[in-house]
Structure formats: C-alpha cells, structure tokens
Short mmCIF file of C-alpha atoms in Angstrom, two decimals:
data_model
loop_
_atom_site.label_atom_id
_atom_site.label_comp_id
_atom_site.label_asym_id
_atom_site.label_seq_id
_atom_site.Cartn_x
_atom_site.Cartn_y
_atom_site.Cartn_z
CA MET A 7 3.67 24.81 -4.83
CA PRO A 8 2.29 21.15 -3.80
CA THR A 9 0.89 19.03 -6.61
CA ASP A 10 -2.70 18.03 -6.75
CA TYR A 11 -3.44 14.87 -8.87
CA ILE A 12 -5.90 12.23 -9.79
CA ALA A 13 -4.59 8.74 -9.97
CA PRO A 14 -5.42 5.27 -8.55
CA PHE A 15 -2.25 4.98 -6.80
CA ALA A 16 -0.19 7.20 -4.41
CA LEU A 17 2.72 8.52 -6.50
CA TRP A 18 6.02 9.14 -5.61
CA VAL A 19 9.32 10.86 -6.93
CA VAL A 20 12.89 10.80 -6.08
CA VAL A 21 14.66 14.13 -5.63
CA ARG A 22 17.98 15.45 -4.40
CA ARG A 23 18.61 19.07 -3.00
CA VAL A 24 20.62 21.23 -5.61
CA HIS A 25 21.95 24.62 -4.53
CA ARG A 26 22.03 27.54 -6.95
CA ARG A 27 24.72 30.04 -7.31
CA ASP A 28 22.56 32.71 -5.52
CA GLY A 29 22.47 30.42 -2.48
CA SER A 30 18.81 29.29 -3.01
CA CYS A 31 18.15 25.53 -3.61
CA PHE A 32 15.49 23.49 -5.24
CA ALA A 33 14.48 19.76 -5.46
CA GLU A 34 15.87 18.14 -8.63
CA PRO A 35 13.88 14.94 -9.45
CA ALA A 36 15.25 11.60 -10.99
CA CYS A 37 14.59 11.11 -14.71
CA ALA A 38 14.34 7.89 -16.72
CA GLY A 39 14.78 7.04 -20.36
CA TRP A 40 17.04 7.71 -23.29
CA GLY A 41 16.96 8.59 -26.88
CA GLY A 42 14.24 11.17 -26.63
CA HIS A 43 12.01 8.92 -24.51
CA GLY A 44 11.09 9.12 -20.78
CA GLY A 45 11.20 12.02 -18.53
CA LEU A 46 10.52 12.80 -14.81
CA ALA A 47 10.33 9.42 -13.14
CA VAL A 48 7.07 9.00 -11.27
CA PHE A 49 6.70 5.72 -9.22
CA VAL A 50 3.54 4.04 -8.42
CA SER A 51 5.37 2.10 -5.80
CA ARG A 52 6.74 3.83 -2.67
CA LEU A 53 8.86 0.59 -2.05
CA HIS A 54 10.33 0.89 -5.55
CA ALA A 55 11.10 4.49 -5.31
CA CYS A 56 12.96 3.91 -2.10
CA VAL A 57 14.88 0.89 -3.69
CA TYR A 58 15.75 3.20 -6.49
CA ALA A 59 17.03 5.98 -4.30
CA THR A 60 19.11 3.69 -2.19
CA LEU A 61 20.87 1.88 -4.90
CA ARG A 62 21.60 5.05 -6.89
CA ASN A 63 23.10 6.54 -3.66
CA ILE A 64 25.18 3.48 -3.15
CA HIS A 65 26.31 2.69 -6.77
CA ARG A 66 26.18 6.34 -8.03
CA ALA A 67 28.19 7.44 -11.11
CA GLN A 68 31.26 9.48 -10.70
CA ASP A 69 29.25 12.76 -11.49
CA ASP A 70 26.29 11.88 -9.15
CA THR A 71 25.67 12.58 -5.43
CA ASP A 72 24.52 10.12 -2.71
CA ASP A 73 21.51 12.28 -1.50
CA TRP A 74 18.63 11.02 -3.41
CA ARG A 75 15.42 10.30 -1.42
CA CYS A 76 11.82 9.62 -2.04
CA ILE A 77 9.06 12.02 -1.47
CA PRO A 78 5.23 11.93 -2.07
CA LEU A 79 4.36 13.50 -5.49
CA GLN A 80 2.10 15.97 -3.73
CA ALA A 81 5.17 17.33 -1.95
CA PHE A 82 6.97 18.17 -5.34
CA ASP A 83 6.15 21.24 -7.47
CA LEU A 84 5.29 19.53 -10.77
CA HIS A 85 3.62 22.63 -11.97
CA GLY A 86 6.86 24.46 -11.45
CA ASP A 87 9.01 21.79 -13.20
CA ILE A 88 6.89 22.34 -16.24
CA ARG A 89 7.37 26.04 -16.17
CA ASP A 90 11.09 25.39 -16.00
CA VAL A 91 11.05 23.38 -19.24
CA ASN A 92 9.13 25.99 -21.14
CA GLY A 93 5.53 24.36 -21.05
CA ALA A 94 5.81 20.66 -21.57
CA LEU A 95 6.75 17.82 -19.31
CA ASN A 96 7.26 14.12 -20.08
CA CYS A 97 6.64 11.86 -17.08
CA ALA A 98 8.00 8.37 -16.98
CA MET A 99 5.41 6.39 -15.16
CA THR A 100 7.57 3.85 -13.55
CA PHE A 101 5.97 0.37 -12.62
CA ALA A 102 9.04 -1.98 -12.60
CA PHE A 103 12.79 -2.18 -12.58
CA ALA A 104 14.97 -3.70 -15.72
CA CYS A 105 16.56 -6.98 -14.93
CA ASP A 106 18.51 -9.62 -16.52
CA SER A 107 17.46 -13.28 -17.36
CA THR A 108 18.20 -14.25 -13.69
CA GLY A 109 15.95 -11.50 -12.21
CA ALA A 110 19.13 -9.50 -11.08
CA LEU A 111 18.35 -5.75 -11.08
CA THR A 112 20.64 -3.87 -13.62
CA VAL A 113 22.71 -1.17 -12.06
CA ALA A 114 24.87 -0.57 -15.15
CA ASN A 115 25.29 3.43 -14.95
CA GLY A 116 25.11 3.99 -11.30
CA ALA A 117 21.39 3.91 -11.05
CA PRO A 118 18.94 0.89 -11.42
CA GLY A 119 17.13 0.55 -14.87
CA LEU A 120 13.44 1.37 -14.92
CA CYS A 121 10.65 0.22 -16.97
CA TYR A 122 8.01 2.94 -17.52
CA LEU A 123 5.00 4.32 -19.54
CA GLU A 124 5.43 7.77 -20.92
CA THR A 125 2.97 10.54 -20.43
CA THR A 126 3.25 14.22 -21.46
CA PHE A 127 1.59 17.30 -19.55
CA GLU A 128 1.46 20.76 -21.28
CA LEU A 129 1.44 23.99 -19.25
CA PRO A 130 -1.27 25.94 -21.28
CA ASP A 131 -3.76 22.99 -20.63
CA LEU A 132 -3.35 23.23 -16.79
CA GLY A 133 -4.27 26.58 -15.52
CA LEU A 134 -3.18 28.53 -12.48
CA ASP A 135 -4.12 25.78 -9.84
CA PRO A 136 -3.96 22.75 -11.92
CA VAL A 137 -4.90 19.04 -10.89
CA PHE A 138 -2.79 16.58 -12.86
CA ASN A 139 -5.04 13.71 -14.19
CA PHE A 140 -2.91 10.62 -14.76
CA SER A 141 -5.28 9.01 -17.00
CA GLN A 142 -6.49 5.55 -16.26
CA TRP A 143 -4.90 3.87 -19.60
CA ALA A 144 -1.50 3.65 -18.04
CA PHE A 145 -2.61 2.03 -14.83
CA ASP A 146 -4.74 -0.41 -16.83
CA ILE A 147 -1.63 -1.52 -18.69
CA MET A 148 0.30 -1.69 -15.61
CA ARG A 149 -2.09 -4.14 -14.21
CA GLU A 150 -2.15 -6.38 -17.07
CA LEU A 151 1.52 -6.60 -17.09
CA TRP A 152 1.70 -7.26 -13.22
CA GLU A 153 -0.90 -10.16 -13.83
CA CYS A 154 0.95 -11.52 -16.67
CA VAL A 155 4.21 -12.02 -14.44
CA GLY A 156 2.11 -13.68 -11.81
CA ALA A 157 2.19 -10.69 -9.29
CA HIS A 158 -1.57 -11.40 -8.47
CA GLY A 159 -2.77 -8.78 -5.74
CA TYR A 160 0.16 -6.67 -6.52
CA PRO A 161 -1.98 -3.35 -6.74
CA GLU A 162 -3.26 -4.06 -3.19
CA SER A 163 0.22 -4.81 -1.99
CA ILE A 164 1.51 -1.26 -3.56
CA ASP A 165 -1.40 0.36 -1.43
CA ARG A 166 -0.54 -1.24 1.76
CA THR A 167 3.06 -0.27 1.66
CA ALA A 168 2.12 3.16 0.74
CA MET A 169 0.11 3.28 3.89
CA MET A 170 2.86 1.73 6.31
CA ASP A 171 4.29 3.75 9.24
CA ASP A 172 7.86 4.67 8.92
CA MET A 173 9.32 1.79 11.04
CA THR A 174 7.22 -0.89 9.13
CA PHE A 175 8.23 0.61 5.84
CA ALA A 176 11.89 0.61 6.82
CA CYS A 177 11.73 -3.10 7.71
CA ALA A 178 10.17 -3.91 4.39
CA LEU A 179 12.62 -1.84 2.41
CA SER A 180 15.43 -3.53 4.30
CA VAL A 181 14.01 -6.95 3.29
CA ALA A 182 13.62 -5.97 -0.39
CA LEU A 183 17.15 -4.92 -0.54
CA GLU A 184 18.44 -7.82 1.20
CA VAL A 185 16.83 -10.37 -1.18
CA ALA A 186 17.56 -8.33 -4.35
CA SER A 187 20.27 -9.52 -6.58
CA LEU A 188 22.34 -6.89 -8.77
CA THR A 189 24.12 -6.93 -11.97
CA ARG A 190 26.27 -4.19 -13.73
CA ALA A 191 25.16 -5.50 -17.11
CA GLU A 192 23.45 -3.23 -19.38
CA PRO A 193 19.61 -3.76 -19.51
CA ASP A 194 18.57 -5.93 -22.40
CA GLY A 195 15.30 -4.63 -22.95
CA ASP A 196 13.73 -7.98 -22.63
CA HIS A 197 13.29 -8.52 -18.85
CA TRP A 198 11.71 -6.76 -15.75
CA THR A 199 10.92 -7.30 -12.23
CA VAL A 200 8.60 -5.97 -9.26
CA TYR A 201 9.01 -6.49 -5.60
CA ASP A 202 6.13 -7.85 -3.67
CA ALA A 203 6.15 -7.03 -0.05
CA ASP A 204 3.19 -9.34 0.64
CA THR A 205 5.17 -12.44 -0.52
CA VAL A 206 8.60 -11.03 0.09
CA CYS A 207 10.19 -11.75 -3.13
CA TRP A 208 11.05 -10.24 -6.61
CA ILE A 209 8.84 -11.25 -9.32
CA SER A 210 10.56 -11.14 -12.84
CA THR A 211 9.63 -12.20 -16.46
CA PRO A 212 10.74 -11.74 -20.02
CA ALA A 213 8.53 -8.88 -21.43
CA ARG A 214 9.63 -7.15 -24.79
CA SER A 215 6.80 -4.80 -24.47
CA CYS A 216 8.46 -2.61 -21.72
CA GLY A 217 12.01 -2.80 -23.01
CA ALA A 218 14.14 -0.17 -24.61
CA SER A 219 11.48 1.17 -26.84
CA GLN A 220 9.11 1.56 -24.02
CA THR A 221 5.37 2.14 -24.45
CA THR A 222 4.63 5.65 -25.38
CA ARG A 223 1.44 7.78 -25.34
CA THR A 224 0.54 11.41 -24.66
CA ILE A 225 -2.06 12.73 -22.09
CA HIS A 226 -3.06 16.29 -21.57
#
C-alpha cells in the first residue's frame, strides 16, 4: 500500500524488482549501514537517490544487479516492509555521500558510501492506516551540517530538484555524474559530500560526526 508520511522534504527510496519462486515479485529497497547500524536507505534528495542508483548499477558487486531505480517514498509500501521484518524497521535517513579527502565519492563495494541519521519505526505504534512521522530533529541536524560545509540554500535546492520535470531532472543528473569524481578506496569516516544543482558542484568537508559510527536516535 502507498506510504503516507510527514517530513519537511519529499523523500525517496532506491529499489529493484525481485522475483519470488511462486512467480510474484516485490520491490526490494537499498539499505545502508553496517555493524548493526543503519537500515532502509531513505534519501532527502531526489538527485542523490538517482546518483546512488546509477553508480550502483554501473559499479555493481558480483552478486548485485543493475536494475536499481529511484522512486518516491509514497510509492513504496513501508508498512509492508515493517511487517516483513517482524515489527520494527530501521531507516537510514541519507543526507550525503561518503568521500575521500579530495571529495571523490567512495564506491568501494559496488555502491556509493552513504552518510545518514538512523531512525526506527515499530509496527505496534502505527495502526492499520499509518502515517509515518519523520521527526524534525533529524532534518534540523541535516540543515546544520549542510550549513557547516557552506552549502547555503541547499534545502531549497533539494526542493527545486524534487519538483523538476523529467527532462530537466535528467539533465541535472547527467551533470552531477559528469562532474563527480570516484574512488575505490574504503570510506574513512571523516569526509562527506553533497551535490548542489544550483551551483553545479559537489561540496565536501571533513566531518567526523557522520562517519562510521553515524548519528543514532530512535523515533516512534
């Protein structure tokens, strides 16, 4: 069923179609994190979600596929995904890419590294027709981090790319990929980057606060 949610940004997920043995299929979402942290990757930037899907398709690991694509969160059955994991679901609220000290995106394991804030939803709290409330604290932290790197006006840029028609957006995505640099090095946990379509550049900075340990908090 469609996902209703409350958030200051349009939210996006990256999915691929998976076929079951009985012939049916479902949308499998991309996940982020390691060591018990992270979860289903929820992107606040449509452009970042499509960059992630494109690079994962190109640089896929041997056991991966090349049919990942970005869809709006409301088109994904988040409630059903929670049922499938027996009542609790972690979401990795993704706001940046991991990069090296030069600003190159890290694509060490077949997919770009992501920086995120972790949230959790539990099925008993949601009811039959849930509305997922992504609490404001996570987005406040994101805004502070973007401001610290000098990405002034970045929230407005995210909103504008979310509203672009398909042709305009395809051009913006092409430029973002063209000006991106990549590295196969493992993420060091000290650097991250965002792409600003308004200034047509990747903006990066050292930031230990969103490295390997990530910022973690639980929301219901």
